[in-house]
């Protein structure tokens, strides 16, 4: 019992003695060794122990951790050495990371080393800092994502046997196997031509997205998606393109509304993926109720005529074109068979095009036609232009296509430049035609078109072309013709695909400016409400025909209105109600999209 009584005072006395000794022990000196690049002031600022303060071991331990956290040192040792009269010397031994002389980047293929160096916070000439490893890893990963690839830092540290060299090792995700499933009709070799992603190359989300859009743009597939498997090995991803084929062959016979010839009987037979080879064939026969004979068009296309995916398109045709004739109540007086003014264009075209890269393509095509004008018995001299003869045109085309989808874009832009040297040989003229066009002449036409699309949807690209989005779309087109050009080779403006609210071909000339702004609001997945404003015209050509006054200098006109678009198994259909700047309304019907 007595032992317990004395144990408590004894423990208290010992504690007071230790405290008194500790209070008597003070820091007499702080010695810092091993620092070369990091200044003594920076080290002293990082620790809380100071000369003259009491010696507290716990504080020294916290100081060691603070120096470690600076990231400049590979080894840190903080210890106290007793001196005379109860004083202590604090010795701080440091081992600095080396000054960076070289950053050695390995493992990168998709992203250039120079681009990686630009985003590094540690540069040659600086002391390597361990704290920068995580931020460097995050920056490298973000850079890969920005460029559409997948990469991560596996190691970022000094090389032991090479002082001053920092090794940055990157693991890039590569493509494993590339497989296709669901293509029952389309040949495997055709799928391989459309899919550009290859085994062993760095995995690119951009390239896979282009593959998906390329498959969709053929219009041979209802749906396209990718199935990914990363279970085989680290850094390797197997990809399967899963497709559902769409109907590619059509046979139509019946009656259609044609914007130029009122009602017309039609017979159409087409196949856009002939026997799964990607080739296309088509027969189009149209007989308008206005008379003048049928229009016949035979076409053929092959997107893979060589190993570089050169595209061939060819057609032979005899087409009837009704000038200044509307289906929906034109104020023009040419409304009966006896006073129609028509052009029959009989000829052939042949074109070749090739993709230079993912967005740029170049093409060349040639067209040769014989033009024959038919004038009804009731047509007077001032209401038509007859310039019969031959015309040949070569078209050089450059396209830059950065749209998400070609059929119904919601983002991106499209630019087309056309240079067209032409030759005409006119043998017969009548009406208001100038006789100077008789004989052989040459002309040159240049046209530039730009389209831009904005969408408020998610920043990521659509996985499906018909995924609904609100879209603001802009189109601008300019053109000019030099030389002696026939009437029918000028620019024409007015109608469903130029300036709505006006008659078809209402304005013509050697100069062209067209602009359209549309806002497309999806009511359902395949049904859009559209508001539009058109502004433009053509000028500087032949004089008045019928009651259509023309202008020698620039004169532009505005049209505006509302429209509806429908996506059908036979393709998109547009119905627009347009108003002219004078408030007159016209209804325009268009098979296909406006742009």
Short mmCIF file of N, CA, C and O in Angstrom, two decimals, residues 313-408:
data_model
loop_
_atom_site.label_atom_id
_atom_site.label_comp_id
_atom_site.label_asym_id
_atom_site.label_seq_id
_atom_site.Cartn_x
_atom_site.Cartn_y
_atom_site.Cartn_z
N UNK A 313 -17.43 8.04 -110.87
CA UNK A 313 -18.85 8.25 -111.11
C UNK A 313 -19.06 8.56 -112.59
O UNK A 313 -18.32 9.38 -113.16
N UNK A 314 -20.04 7.92 -113.19
CA UNK A 314 -20.32 8.12 -114.61
C UNK A 314 -21.82 8.11 -114.83
O UNK A 314 -22.57 7.44 -114.10
N UNK A 315 -22.27 8.86 -115.81
CA UNK A 315 -23.70 8.86 -116.14
C UNK A 315 -23.89 9.19 -117.61
O UNK A 315 -23.07 9.89 -118.23
N UNK A 316 -24.96 8.66 -118.16
CA UNK A 316 -25.43 8.97 -119.51
C UNK A 316 -26.88 9.39 -119.37
O UNK A 316 -27.66 8.73 -118.66
N UNK A 317 -27.28 10.48 -120.03
CA UNK A 317 -28.60 11.02 -119.74
C UNK A 317 -29.17 11.81 -120.92
O UNK A 317 -28.46 12.24 -121.82
N UNK A 318 -30.47 11.96 -120.85
CA UNK A 318 -31.22 12.88 -121.71
C UNK A 318 -32.27 13.51 -120.81
O UNK A 318 -33.28 12.87 -120.48
N UNK A 319 -32.05 14.76 -120.40
CA UNK A 319 -32.88 15.39 -119.39
C UNK A 319 -33.65 16.56 -119.98
O UNK A 319 -33.10 17.34 -120.76
N UNK A 320 -34.88 16.68 -119.56
CA UNK A 320 -35.72 17.79 -119.99
C UNK A 320 -35.81 18.80 -118.86
O UNK A 320 -36.20 18.46 -117.74
N UNK A 321 -35.44 20.03 -119.15
CA UNK A 321 -35.43 21.08 -118.15
C UNK A 321 -36.48 22.12 -118.51
O UNK A 321 -36.42 22.73 -119.58
N UNK A 322 -37.46 22.34 -117.61
CA UNK A 322 -38.51 23.35 -117.83
C UNK A 322 -38.04 24.68 -117.28
O UNK A 322 -37.91 24.84 -116.07
N UNK A 323 -37.78 25.62 -118.14
CA UNK A 323 -37.33 26.94 -117.70
C UNK A 323 -38.51 27.77 -117.21
O UNK A 323 -39.56 27.82 -117.86
N UNK A 324 -38.33 28.43 -116.08
CA UNK A 324 -39.30 29.38 -115.53
C UNK A 324 -40.66 28.73 -115.31
O UNK A 324 -41.69 29.35 -115.54
N UNK A 325 -40.70 27.48 -114.90
CA UNK A 325 -41.98 26.80 -114.67
C UNK A 325 -42.01 26.27 -113.25
O UNK A 325 -41.11 25.55 -112.85
N UNK A 326 -43.04 26.64 -112.51
CA UNK A 326 -43.18 26.21 -111.12
C UNK A 326 -44.36 25.27 -110.97
O UNK A 326 -45.35 25.36 -111.69
N UNK A 327 -44.25 24.39 -109.99
CA UNK A 327 -45.34 23.45 -109.74
C UNK A 327 -46.44 24.04 -108.89
O UNK A 327 -47.55 23.57 -108.90
N UNK A 328 -46.13 25.06 -108.12
CA UNK A 328 -47.07 25.54 -107.11
C UNK A 328 -47.53 26.96 -107.40
O UNK A 328 -47.43 27.84 -106.57
N UNK A 329 -47.99 27.23 -108.58
CA UNK A 329 -48.67 28.50 -108.84
C UNK A 329 -47.78 29.65 -109.16
O UNK A 329 -47.90 30.72 -108.56
N UNK A 330 -46.85 29.50 -110.07
CA UNK A 330 -46.02 30.62 -110.48
C UNK A 330 -46.86 31.68 -111.16
O UNK A 330 -47.81 31.40 -111.87
N UNK A 331 -46.45 32.96 -110.97
CA UNK A 331 -47.11 34.05 -111.67
C UNK A 331 -46.68 34.12 -113.12
O UNK A 331 -47.24 34.88 -113.91
N UNK A 332 -45.70 33.31 -113.47
CA UNK A 332 -45.24 33.24 -114.85
C UNK A 332 -46.38 32.75 -115.75
O UNK A 332 -47.17 31.90 -115.36
N UNK A 333 -46.43 33.25 -116.97
CA UNK A 333 -47.53 32.88 -117.87
C UNK A 333 -47.28 31.57 -118.58
O UNK A 333 -48.16 31.07 -119.27
N UNK A 334 -46.09 30.99 -118.45
CA UNK A 334 -45.80 29.75 -119.16
C UNK A 334 -46.37 28.57 -118.38
O UNK A 334 -45.70 27.96 -117.57
N UNK A 335 -47.61 28.23 -118.59
CA UNK A 335 -48.25 27.20 -117.78
C UNK A 335 -48.89 26.09 -118.58
O UNK A 335 -49.34 25.12 -118.02
N UNK A 336 -48.95 26.19 -119.88
CA UNK A 336 -49.60 25.14 -120.66
C UNK A 336 -48.61 24.53 -121.64
O UNK A 336 -47.55 25.08 -121.92
N UNK A 337 -48.95 23.37 -122.17
CA UNK A 337 -48.06 22.68 -123.08
C UNK A 337 -47.74 23.52 -124.32
O UNK A 337 -46.67 23.41 -124.90
N UNK A 338 -48.69 24.36 -124.75
CA UNK A 338 -48.50 25.11 -125.99
C UNK A 338 -47.56 26.30 -125.84
O UNK A 338 -47.11 26.85 -126.82
N UNK A 339 -47.26 26.69 -124.57
CA UNK A 339 -46.36 27.83 -124.42
C UNK A 339 -45.21 27.54 -123.46
O UNK A 339 -44.68 28.42 -122.82
N UNK A 340 -44.81 26.25 -123.38
CA UNK A 340 -43.65 25.88 -122.57
C UNK A 340 -42.35 26.24 -123.29
O UNK A 340 -42.26 26.20 -124.51
N UNK A 341 -41.35 26.58 -122.49
CA UNK A 341 -40.00 26.84 -122.96
C UNK A 341 -39.10 25.82 -122.26
O UNK A 341 -38.88 25.90 -121.05
N UNK A 342 -38.60 24.83 -122.99
CA UNK A 342 -37.85 23.73 -122.38
C UNK A 342 -36.48 23.58 -123.04
O UNK A 342 -36.28 23.97 -124.19
N UNK A 343 -35.56 22.98 -122.30
CA UNK A 343 -34.24 22.61 -122.81
C UNK A 343 -34.06 21.11 -122.64
O UNK A 343 -34.27 20.58 -121.55
N UNK A 344 -33.69 20.43 -123.68
CA UNK A 344 -33.30 19.02 -123.57
C UNK A 344 -31.79 18.95 -123.62
O UNK A 344 -31.16 19.39 -124.58
N UNK A 345 -31.23 18.39 -122.56
CA UNK A 345 -29.77 18.28 -122.46
C UNK A 345 -29.42 16.80 -122.50
O UNK A 345 -29.73 16.05 -121.57
N UNK A 346 -28.76 16.40 -123.58
CA UNK A 346 -28.40 15.01 -123.80
C UNK A 346 -26.88 14.90 -123.78
O UNK A 346 -26.18 15.63 -124.50
N UNK A 347 -26.38 14.04 -122.92
CA UNK A 347 -24.93 13.94 -122.84
C UNK A 347 -24.46 12.89 -121.86
O UNK A 347 -25.19 11.95 -121.52
N UNK A 348 -23.23 13.06 -121.40
CA UNK A 348 -22.61 12.10 -120.49
C UNK A 348 -21.63 12.83 -119.59
O UNK A 348 -21.12 13.91 -119.94
N UNK A 349 -21.36 12.25 -118.43
CA UNK A 349 -20.37 12.81 -117.51
C UNK A 349 -19.53 11.69 -116.94
O UNK A 349 -19.97 10.55 -116.81
N UNK A 350 -18.29 12.04 -116.61
CA UNK A 350 -17.36 11.09 -116.02
C UNK A 350 -16.51 11.83 -115.00
O UNK A 350 -15.96 12.89 -115.31
N UNK A 351 -16.42 11.29 -113.80
CA UNK A 351 -15.68 11.98 -112.75
C UNK A 351 -14.85 11.03 -111.90
O UNK A 351 -15.22 9.88 -111.68
N UNK A 352 -13.69 11.54 -111.44
CA UNK A 352 -12.81 10.81 -110.54
C UNK A 352 -12.48 11.71 -109.36
O UNK A 352 -12.28 12.91 -109.52
N UNK A 353 -12.43 11.13 -108.17
CA UNK A 353 -12.05 11.89 -106.98
C UNK A 353 -11.30 10.98 -106.03
O UNK A 353 -11.45 9.75 -106.06
N UNK A 354 -10.49 11.61 -105.18
CA UNK A 354 -9.67 10.82 -104.25
C UNK A 354 -9.45 11.64 -102.98
O UNK A 354 -9.21 12.84 -103.04
N UNK A 355 -9.52 10.95 -101.85
CA UNK A 355 -9.25 11.60 -100.56
C UNK A 355 -7.75 11.76 -100.38
O UNK A 355 -6.98 10.80 -100.56
N UNK A 356 -7.32 12.97 -100.03
CA UNK A 356 -5.92 13.23 -99.75
C UNK A 356 -5.61 12.91 -98.30
O UNK A 356 -4.55 12.38 -97.97
N UNK A 357 -6.52 13.24 -97.42
CA UNK A 357 -6.42 12.87 -96.01
C UNK A 357 -7.83 12.74 -95.47
O UNK A 357 -8.79 12.60 -96.25
N UNK A 358 -7.98 12.81 -94.15
CA UNK A 358 -9.29 12.57 -93.55
C UNK A 358 -10.31 13.66 -93.88
O UNK A 358 -11.52 13.43 -93.77
N UNK A 359 -9.88 14.85 -94.27
CA UNK A 359 -10.82 15.93 -94.51
C UNK A 359 -10.73 16.52 -95.91
O UNK A 359 -11.65 17.20 -96.36
N UNK A 360 -9.64 16.31 -96.61
CA UNK A 360 -9.41 16.94 -97.91
C UNK A 360 -9.51 15.93 -99.04
O UNK A 360 -8.94 14.84 -98.96
N UNK A 361 -10.23 16.30 -100.10
CA UNK A 361 -10.32 15.46 -101.29
C UNK A 361 -10.23 16.34 -102.53
O UNK A 361 -10.63 17.51 -102.52
N UNK A 362 -9.71 15.76 -103.60
CA UNK A 362 -9.59 16.44 -104.88
C UNK A 362 -10.27 15.61 -105.94
O UNK A 362 -10.31 14.38 -105.87
N UNK A 363 -10.83 16.29 -106.94
CA UNK A 363 -11.52 15.57 -107.99
C UNK A 363 -11.44 16.29 -109.33
O UNK A 363 -11.17 17.50 -109.39
N UNK A 364 -11.68 15.53 -110.38
CA UNK A 364 -11.77 16.10 -111.71
C UNK A 364 -12.88 15.36 -112.44
O UNK A 364 -13.04 14.14 -112.31
N UNK A 365 -13.68 16.09 -113.17
CA UNK A 365 -14.77 15.48 -113.92
C UNK A 365 -14.94 16.22 -115.24
O UNK A 365 -14.48 17.35 -115.41
N UNK A 366 -15.57 15.55 -116.18
CA UNK A 366 -15.84 16.16 -117.46
C UNK A 366 -17.28 15.90 -117.85
O UNK A 366 -17.87 14.86 -117.49
N UNK A 367 -17.87 16.85 -118.53
CA UNK A 367 -19.27 16.75 -118.96
C UNK A 367 -19.39 17.25 -120.40
O UNK A 367 -18.86 18.31 -120.74
N UNK A 368 -20.06 16.46 -121.21
CA UNK A 368 -20.32 16.88 -122.60
C UNK A 368 -21.81 16.74 -122.86
O UNK A 368 -22.42 15.69 -122.57
N UNK A 369 -22.44 17.81 -123.40
CA UNK A 369 -23.88 17.80 -123.62
C UNK A 369 -24.22 18.43 -124.97
O UNK A 369 -23.51 19.33 -125.46
N UNK A 370 -25.31 17.99 -125.50
CA UNK A 370 -25.94 18.65 -126.64
C UNK A 370 -27.25 19.25 -126.14
O UNK A 370 -28.08 18.54 -125.55
N UNK A 371 -27.42 20.54 -126.36
CA UNK A 371 -28.58 21.28 -125.83
C UNK A 371 -29.51 21.61 -127.00
O UNK A 371 -29.07 22.18 -128.01
N UNK A 372 -30.77 21.25 -126.84
CA UNK A 372 -31.79 21.52 -127.85
C UNK A 372 -32.98 22.17 -127.18
O UNK A 372 -33.57 21.63 -126.24
N UNK A 373 -33.35 23.36 -127.64
CA UNK A 373 -34.45 24.11 -127.05
C UNK A 373 -35.75 23.80 -127.78
O UNK A 373 -35.78 23.74 -129.02
N UNK A 374 -36.81 23.65 -127.00
CA UNK A 374 -38.15 23.47 -127.59
C UNK A 374 -39.02 24.63 -127.11
O UNK A 374 -39.10 24.93 -125.92
N UNK A 375 -39.67 25.28 -128.06
CA UNK A 375 -40.51 26.43 -127.75
C UNK A 375 -41.94 26.11 -128.19
O UNK A 375 -42.18 25.73 -129.35
N UNK A 376 -42.90 26.26 -127.29
CA UNK A 376 -44.31 26.01 -127.61
C UNK A 376 -44.84 27.01 -128.63
O UNK A 376 -44.30 28.10 -128.84
N UNK A 377 -45.96 26.65 -129.25
CA UNK A 377 -46.53 27.47 -130.33
C UNK A 377 -46.98 28.84 -129.83
O UNK A 377 -46.93 29.83 -130.57
N UNK A 378 -47.39 28.92 -128.57
CA UNK A 378 -47.93 30.19 -128.06
C UNK A 378 -46.85 31.09 -127.46
O UNK A 378 -47.15 32.17 -126.98
N UNK A 379 -45.59 30.65 -127.49
CA UNK A 379 -44.51 31.45 -126.89
C UNK A 379 -44.09 32.55 -127.85
O UNK A 379 -43.83 32.31 -129.03
N UNK A 380 -44.01 33.77 -127.32
CA UNK A 380 -43.58 34.91 -128.13
C UNK A 380 -42.07 35.06 -128.06
O UNK A 380 -41.41 34.49 -127.18
N UNK A 381 -41.51 35.89 -128.96
CA UNK A 381 -40.06 35.99 -129.08
C UNK A 381 -39.40 36.46 -127.79
O UNK A 381 -38.34 35.99 -127.40
N UNK A 382 -40.01 37.35 -127.06
CA UNK A 382 -39.37 37.91 -125.87
C UNK A 382 -39.46 37.05 -124.64
O UNK A 382 -39.02 37.47 -123.58
N UNK A 383 -40.02 35.87 -124.74
CA UNK A 383 -40.23 35.05 -123.54
C UNK A 383 -39.33 33.82 -123.49
O UNK A 383 -39.56 32.94 -122.67
N UNK A 384 -38.33 33.73 -124.35
CA UNK A 384 -37.45 32.57 -124.29
C UNK A 384 -36.09 32.93 -124.87
O UNK A 384 -35.90 33.96 -125.51
N UNK A 385 -35.11 32.06 -124.60
CA UNK A 385 -33.77 32.18 -125.17
C UNK A 385 -33.41 30.83 -125.78
O UNK A 385 -33.39 29.82 -125.09
N UNK A 386 -33.14 30.83 -127.07
CA UNK A 386 -32.72 29.61 -127.75
C UNK A 386 -31.26 29.73 -128.14
O UNK A 386 -30.87 30.62 -128.88
N UNK A 387 -30.46 28.84 -127.61
CA UNK A 387 -29.03 28.76 -127.97
C UNK A 387 -28.69 27.28 -128.06
O UNK A 387 -28.21 26.67 -127.11
N UNK A 388 -28.95 26.68 -129.21
CA UNK A 388 -28.75 25.25 -129.38
C UNK A 388 -27.33 24.96 -129.85
O UNK A 388 -26.75 25.71 -130.63
N UNK A 389 -26.79 23.87 -129.33
CA UNK A 389 -25.45 23.48 -129.73
C UNK A 389 -24.84 22.53 -128.73
O UNK A 389 -25.54 21.86 -127.96
N UNK A 390 -23.52 22.49 -128.73
CA UNK A 390 -22.78 21.57 -127.85
C UNK A 390 -22.02 22.37 -126.79
O UNK A 390 -21.56 23.49 -127.03
N UNK A 391 -21.84 21.74 -125.65
CA UNK A 391 -21.06 22.35 -124.58
C UNK A 391 -20.25 21.25 -123.88
O UNK A 391 -20.74 20.14 -123.67
N UNK A 392 -19.02 21.57 -123.58
CA UNK A 392 -18.16 20.65 -122.84
C UNK A 392 -17.50 21.39 -121.69
O UNK A 392 -17.02 22.51 -121.86
N UNK A 393 -17.49 20.79 -120.51
CA UNK A 393 -16.95 21.43 -119.31
C UNK A 393 -16.07 20.43 -118.56
O UNK A 393 -16.44 19.27 -118.40
N UNK A 394 -14.91 20.90 -118.12
CA UNK A 394 -14.05 20.13 -117.22
C UNK A 394 -14.09 20.83 -115.86
O UNK A 394 -13.90 22.05 -115.78
N UNK A 395 -14.33 20.06 -114.81
CA UNK A 395 -14.46 20.64 -113.47
C UNK A 395 -13.36 20.09 -112.56
O UNK A 395 -13.23 18.88 -112.40
N UNK A 396 -12.57 21.01 -112.01
CA UNK A 396 -11.57 20.66 -111.01
C UNK A 396 -12.12 21.07 -109.65
O UNK A 396 -12.48 22.23 -109.45
N UNK A 397 -12.16 20.12 -108.72
CA UNK A 397 -12.83 20.33 -107.44
C UNK A 397 -11.90 20.04 -106.28
O UNK A 397 -11.16 19.05 -106.30
N UNK A 398 -11.95 20.90 -105.29
CA UNK A 398 -11.28 20.64 -104.02
C UNK A 398 -12.28 20.78 -102.89
O UNK A 398 -12.98 21.79 -102.80
N UNK A 399 -12.37 19.75 -102.04
CA UNK A 399 -13.32 19.75 -100.93
C UNK A 399 -12.58 19.61 -99.61
O UNK A 399 -11.66 18.78 -99.48
N UNK A 400 -12.96 20.42 -98.63
CA UNK A 400 -12.53 20.22 -97.25
C UNK A 400 -13.77 19.96 -96.42
O UNK A 400 -14.61 20.84 -96.22
N UNK A 401 -13.89 18.72 -95.93
CA UNK A 401 -15.11 18.29 -95.25
C UNK A 401 -14.80 17.97 -93.79
O UNK A 401 -14.14 16.97 -93.49
N UNK A 402 -15.28 18.83 -92.89
CA UNK A 402 -15.08 18.60 -91.46
C UNK A 402 -16.42 18.50 -90.73
O UNK A 402 -16.52 18.81 -89.55
N UNK A 403 -17.45 18.04 -91.44
CA UNK A 403 -18.77 17.85 -90.82
C UNK A 403 -18.79 16.54 -90.03
O UNK A 403 -18.05 15.61 -90.34
N UNK A 404 -19.66 16.49 -89.01
CA UNK A 404 -19.76 15.25 -88.26
C UNK A 404 -20.42 14.15 -89.10
O UNK A 404 -19.99 13.00 -89.09
N UNK A 405 -21.48 14.51 -89.84
CA UNK A 405 -22.11 13.58 -90.78
C UNK A 405 -22.48 14.35 -92.04
O UNK A 405 -22.87 15.52 -91.97
N UNK A 406 -22.37 13.69 -93.18
CA UNK A 406 -22.65 14.36 -94.45
C UNK A 406 -24.15 14.56 -94.68
O UNK A 406 -24.56 15.58 -95.24
N UNK A 407 -24.96 13.57 -94.30
CA UNK A 407 -26.38 13.60 -94.65
C UNK A 407 -27.12 14.67 -93.86
O UNK A 407 -27.91 15.45 -94.41
N UNK A 408 -26.89 14.75 -92.56
CA UNK A 408 -27.59 15.71 -91.71
C UNK A 408 -26.60 16.25 -90.67
O UNK A 408 -26.62 15.85 -89.51
#
